[in-house]
PDB file of C-alpha atoms in Angstrom:
ATOM      1  CA  MET A 298      24.722   5.583   1.848  1.00  0.00           C
ATOM      2  CA  GLU A 299      21.600   3.422   1.870  1.00  0.00           C
ATOM      3  CA  LYS A 300      18.669   4.608  -0.244  1.00  0.00           C
ATOM      4  CA  GLN A 301      15.745   5.865   1.836  1.00  0.00           C
ATOM      5  CA  ASN A 302      12.513   3.966   1.126  1.00  0.00           C
ATOM      6  CA  PHE A 303       9.265   5.883   1.534  1.00  0.00           C
ATOM      7  CA  THR A 304       7.968   5.329   5.087  1.00  0.00           C
ATOM      8  CA  ILE A 305       5.037   6.836   6.974  1.00  0.00           C
ATOM      9  CA  SER A 306       3.328   6.038  10.288  1.00  0.00           C
ATOM     10  CA  ILE A 307      -0.105   6.357  11.875  1.00  0.00           C
ATOM     11  CA  SER A 308      -1.677   5.206  15.129  1.00  0.00           C
ATOM     12  CA  ALA A 309      -5.312   4.412  15.860  1.00  0.00           C
ATOM     13  CA  GLY A 310      -7.353   3.023  18.739  1.00  0.00           C
ATOM     14  CA  ILE A 311      -7.981  -0.401  17.207  1.00  0.00           C
ATOM     15  CA  SER A 312      -6.405  -3.814  17.687  1.00  0.00           C
ATOM     16  CA  ALA A 313      -3.605  -4.959  15.400  1.00  0.00           C
ATOM     17  CA  GLU A 314      -5.840  -7.851  14.308  1.00  0.00           C
ATOM     18  CA  GLU A 315      -8.576  -5.391  13.263  1.00  0.00           C
ATOM     19  CA  ALA A 316      -5.984  -3.205  11.522  1.00  0.00           C
ATOM     20  CA  ILE A 317      -4.810  -6.150   9.403  1.00  0.00           C
ATOM     21  CA  LYS A 318      -8.414  -6.980   8.464  1.00  0.00           C
ATOM     22  CA  LYS A 319      -8.936  -3.379   7.366  1.00  0.00           C
ATOM     23  CA  ILE A 320      -5.627  -3.157   5.465  1.00  0.00           C
ATOM     24  CA  SER A 321      -6.650  -6.337   3.613  1.00  0.00           C
ATOM     25  CA  ASN A 322      -9.969  -4.759   2.564  1.00  0.00           C
ATOM     26  CA  VAL A 323      -8.102  -2.777  -0.086  1.00  0.00           C
ATOM     27  CA  PRO A 324     -11.063  -1.141  -1.929  1.00  0.00           C
ATOM     28  CA  ALA A 325     -12.402   0.317   1.341  1.00  0.00           C
ATOM     29  CA  TRP A 326      -9.416   2.652   1.759  1.00  0.00           C
ATOM     30  CA  TRP A 327      -7.548   2.759  -1.566  1.00  0.00           C
ATOM     31  CA  GLY A 328      -9.732   4.310  -4.274  1.00  0.00           C
ATOM     32  CA  ILE A 329      -8.936   1.856  -7.045  1.00  0.00           C
ATOM     33  CA  THR A 330     -10.419  -0.984  -9.060  1.00  0.00           C
ATOM     34  CA  PHE A 331      -9.652  -4.239  -7.262  1.00  0.00           C
ATOM     35  CA  SER A 332      -9.904  -7.910  -8.194  1.00  0.00           C
ATOM     36  CA  GLY A 333      -8.658 -11.045  -6.457  1.00  0.00           C
ATOM     37  CA  ASN A 334      -8.070 -11.763  -2.771  1.00  0.00           C
ATOM     38  CA  SER A 335      -5.803 -10.064  -0.226  1.00  0.00           C
ATOM     39  CA  GLU A 336      -6.633 -11.679   3.132  1.00  0.00           C
ATOM     40  CA  LYS A 337      -4.219 -14.637   3.347  1.00  0.00           C
ATOM     41  CA  GLN A 338      -0.590 -15.378   2.606  1.00  0.00           C
ATOM     42  CA  ASN A 339      -0.064 -16.208  -1.100  1.00  0.00           C
ATOM     43  CA  ASP A 340      -3.325 -14.483  -2.090  1.00  0.00           C
ATOM     44  CA  GLN A 341      -3.041 -12.549  -5.340  1.00  0.00           C
ATOM     45  CA  PHE A 342      -4.831  -9.394  -6.398  1.00  0.00           C
ATOM     46  CA  VAL A 343      -4.797  -6.751  -9.106  1.00  0.00           C
ATOM     47  CA  VAL A 344      -5.190  -3.008  -8.657  1.00  0.00           C
ATOM     48  CA  LYS A 345      -6.126  -0.780 -11.595  1.00  0.00           C
ATOM     49  CA  MET A 346      -5.972   3.008 -11.553  1.00  0.00           C
ATOM     50  CA  GLY A 347      -7.622   3.669 -14.892  1.00  0.00           C
ATOM     51  CA  GLY A 348      -6.569   3.328 -18.494  1.00  0.00           C
ATOM     52  CA  ASP A 349      -3.928   0.692 -19.139  1.00  0.00           C
ATOM     53  CA  SER A 350      -2.437   0.887 -15.637  1.00  0.00           C
ATOM     54  CA  PHE A 351      -2.307  -2.200 -13.427  1.00  0.00           C
ATOM     55  CA  PHE A 352      -0.408  -3.540 -10.437  1.00  0.00           C
ATOM     56  CA  ASP A 353      -0.216  -7.285  -9.692  1.00  0.00           C
ATOM     57  CA  PHE A 354       0.260  -8.080  -6.004  1.00  0.00           C
ATOM     58  CA  THR A 355       0.974 -11.209  -3.989  1.00  0.00           C
ATOM     59  CA  VAL A 356       0.596 -11.327  -0.207  1.00  0.00           C
ATOM     60  CA  THR A 357       4.098 -12.673   0.465  1.00  0.00           C
ATOM     61  CA  GLU A 358       4.117 -12.321   4.244  1.00  0.00           C
ATOM     62  CA  LEU A 359       1.342 -12.320   6.822  1.00  0.00           C
ATOM     63  CA  ILE A 360       2.163 -12.463  10.511  1.00  0.00           C
ATOM     64  CA  PRO A 361      -1.127 -12.072  12.424  1.00  0.00           C
ATOM     65  CA  GLY A 362      -1.171  -8.887  14.463  1.00  0.00           C
ATOM     66  CA  LYS A 363       2.348  -7.926  13.346  1.00  0.00           C
ATOM     67  CA  ARG A 364       3.017  -7.588   9.624  1.00  0.00           C
ATOM     68  CA  VAL A 365       1.597  -7.768   6.114  1.00  0.00           C
ATOM     69  CA  VAL A 366       3.805  -7.609   3.003  1.00  0.00           C
ATOM     70  CA  TRP A 367       2.501  -7.240  -0.526  1.00  0.00           C
ATOM     71  CA  SER A 368       5.011  -7.874  -3.307  1.00  0.00           C
ATOM     72  CA  ILE A 369       4.381  -6.240  -6.663  1.00  0.00           C
ATOM     73  CA  THR A 370       5.078  -8.909  -9.249  1.00  0.00           C
ATOM     74  CA  ASP A 371       4.197  -6.871 -12.339  1.00  0.00           C
ATOM     75  CA  CYS A 372       2.799  -3.469 -13.218  1.00  0.00           C
ATOM     76  CA  ASN A 373       2.155  -0.985 -15.978  1.00  0.00           C
ATOM     77  CA  MET A 374       2.460   2.705 -15.164  1.00  0.00           C
ATOM     78  CA  PRO A 375       1.890   4.241 -18.624  1.00  0.00           C
ATOM     79  CA  TRP A 376       2.419   7.788 -17.413  1.00  0.00           C
ATOM     80  CA  TYR A 377       6.133   7.175 -16.598  1.00  0.00           C
ATOM     81  CA  SER A 378       9.084   6.373 -18.844  1.00  0.00           C
ATOM     82  CA  ASP A 379       9.809   3.268 -16.716  1.00  0.00           C
ATOM     83  CA  LYS A 380       6.392   1.653 -16.887  1.00  0.00           C
ATOM     84  CA  LYS A 381       7.550  -1.209 -14.626  1.00  0.00           C
ATOM     85  CA  GLU A 382       8.981   1.021 -11.896  1.00  0.00           C
ATOM     86  CA  TRP A 383       6.997  -0.622  -9.087  1.00  0.00           C
ATOM     87  CA  ALA A 384       7.711  -4.194 -10.249  1.00  0.00           C
ATOM     88  CA  ASN A 385       9.714  -6.129  -7.644  1.00  0.00           C
ATOM     89  CA  THR A 386       9.015  -3.562  -4.926  1.00  0.00           C
ATOM     90  CA  ARG A 387       7.109  -4.321  -1.721  1.00  0.00           C
ATOM     91  CA  LEU A 388       4.434  -2.632   0.365  1.00  0.00           C
ATOM     92  CA  ILE A 389       5.143  -3.390   4.031  1.00  0.00           C
ATOM     93  CA  PHE A 390       2.662  -2.814   6.845  1.00  0.00           C
ATOM     94  CA  ASP A 391       4.321  -3.273  10.256  1.00  0.00           C
ATOM     95  CA  LEU A 392       2.016  -3.122  13.275  1.00  0.00           C
ATOM     96  CA  LYS A 393       2.602  -2.792  16.992  1.00  0.00           C
ATOM     97  CA  GLU A 394      -0.301  -2.917  19.421  1.00  0.00           C
ATOM     98  CA  THR A 395       0.145  -1.201  22.786  1.00  0.00           C
ATOM     99  CA  GLY A 396      -2.491  -0.297  25.348  1.00  0.00           C
ATOM    100  CA  GLY A 397      -5.519  -0.545  23.058  1.00  0.00           C
ATOM    101  CA  ALA A 398      -3.931   1.314  20.153  1.00  0.00           C
ATOM    102  CA  THR A 399      -2.055   0.091  17.109  1.00  0.00           C
ATOM    103  CA  ALA A 400       0.862   1.900  15.524  1.00  0.00           C
ATOM    104  CA  LEU A 401       1.262   1.187  11.808  1.00  0.00           C
ATOM    105  CA  THR A 402       4.486   1.859   9.957  1.00  0.00           C
ATOM    106  CA  PHE A 403       4.014   1.654   6.192  1.00  0.00           C
ATOM    107  CA  THR A 404       7.066   1.292   3.955  1.00  0.00           C
ATOM    108  CA  HIS A 405       7.135   1.132   0.176  1.00  0.00           C
ATOM    109  CA  ASP A 406      10.388  -0.805  -0.188  1.00  0.00           C
ATOM    110  CA  GLY A 407      11.831   0.355  -3.501  1.00  0.00           C
ATOM    111  CA  LEU A 408      10.138   3.767  -3.609  1.00  0.00           C
ATOM    112  CA  THR A 409      13.148   6.023  -3.103  1.00  0.00           C
ATOM    113  CA  PRO A 410      13.732   9.691  -3.994  1.00  0.00           C
ATOM    114  CA  ASP A 411      15.770   8.704  -7.070  1.00  0.00           C
ATOM    115  CA  VAL A 412      12.893   6.927  -8.884  1.00  0.00           C
ATOM    116  CA  GLU A 413      10.719   8.771 -11.386  1.00  0.00           C
ATOM    117  CA  CYS A 414       7.378   8.411  -9.613  1.00  0.00           C
ATOM    118  CA  TYR A 415       8.625   9.469  -6.167  1.00  0.00           C
ATOM    119  CA  ASN A 416       7.358  13.078  -6.435  1.00  0.00           C
ATOM    120  CA  ASP A 417       3.865  11.777  -7.285  1.00  0.00           C
ATOM    121  CA  CYS A 418       3.856   8.555  -5.269  1.00  0.00           C
ATOM    122  CA  ALA A 419       5.094   9.984  -1.945  1.00  0.00           C
ATOM    123  CA  PRO A 420       2.185  12.464  -1.646  1.00  0.00           C
ATOM    124  CA  GLY A 421      -0.151   9.748  -2.946  1.00  0.00           C
ATOM    125  CA  TRP A 422       0.915   7.316  -0.223  1.00  0.00           C
ATOM    126  CA  THR A 423       0.753  10.108   2.357  1.00  0.00           C
ATOM    127  CA  HIS A 424      -2.910  10.595   1.439  1.00  0.00           C
ATOM    128  CA  TRP A 425      -3.804   6.896   1.243  1.00  0.00           C
ATOM    129  CA  ILE A 426      -2.159   6.026   4.578  1.00  0.00           C
ATOM    130  CA  LYS A 427      -2.466   9.177   6.756  1.00  0.00           C
ATOM    131  CA  THR A 428      -5.885  10.265   5.502  1.00  0.00           C
ATOM    132  CA  SER A 429      -7.800   7.379   3.924  1.00  0.00           C
ATOM    133  CA  LEU A 430      -6.535   4.327   5.836  1.00  0.00           C
ATOM    134  CA  PHE A 431      -6.505   6.310   9.112  1.00  0.00           C
ATOM    135  CA  SER A 432     -10.111   7.366   8.459  1.00  0.00           C
ATOM    136  CA  TYR A 433     -11.056   3.755   7.658  1.00  0.00           C
ATOM    137  CA  PHE A 434      -9.389   2.629  10.909  1.00  0.00           C
ATOM    138  CA  THR A 435     -11.242   5.248  12.980  1.00  0.00           C
ATOM    139  CA  THR A 436     -14.602   5.820  11.208  1.00  0.00           C
ATOM    140  CA  GLY A 437     -15.065   2.789   8.948  1.00  0.00           C
ATOM    141  CA  GLN A 438     -14.918   4.979   5.805  1.00  0.00           C
ATOM    142  CA  GLY A 439     -11.929   5.656   3.544  1.00  0.00           C
ATOM    143  CA  VAL A 440     -11.354   9.116   2.044  1.00  0.00           C
ATOM    144  CA  PHE A 441     -11.079   8.802  -1.718  1.00  0.00           C
ATOM    145  CA  ARG A 442      -9.497  11.263  -4.104  1.00  0.00           C
ATOM    146  CA  PRO A 443      -8.464  11.132  -7.737  1.00  0.00           C
ATOM    147  CA  ALA A 444      -5.214   9.351  -8.549  1.00  0.00           C
ATOM    148  CA  THR A 445      -2.109  11.568  -8.553  1.00  0.00           C
ATOM    149  CA  LYS A 446      -1.553  11.102 -12.306  1.00  0.00           C
TER     150      LYS A 446
END
């Protein structure tokens, strides 16, 4: 049986092009410390969630109006026994625009129920996508909350 990656979907009354612009403005919807660039293919950026934690990302795929993929090239998650658990996983944003609305399907490829952080990361992603990114899509403001750990 294939492992089930974490996936969640939202839909908002914006164009897919606008959705990609907003997804790429990471600090506006994901309450983290951000450095680097995330707008174009091959851009690199770093996300920090406090302490010694970090996540290094590369925009490995960008299909205008359709898809954005961020690959995690390195990380440190000091609160887990496998501090590199997200390394070599991918955050995938698939978009489909229909009739003035855009459906977004977010998948964290590699975040499956058998990994240590799943019980913290699944509710975290649910918040960041369904609440914060959706709010940013519809009101222009993300909804920040403390990190899960």
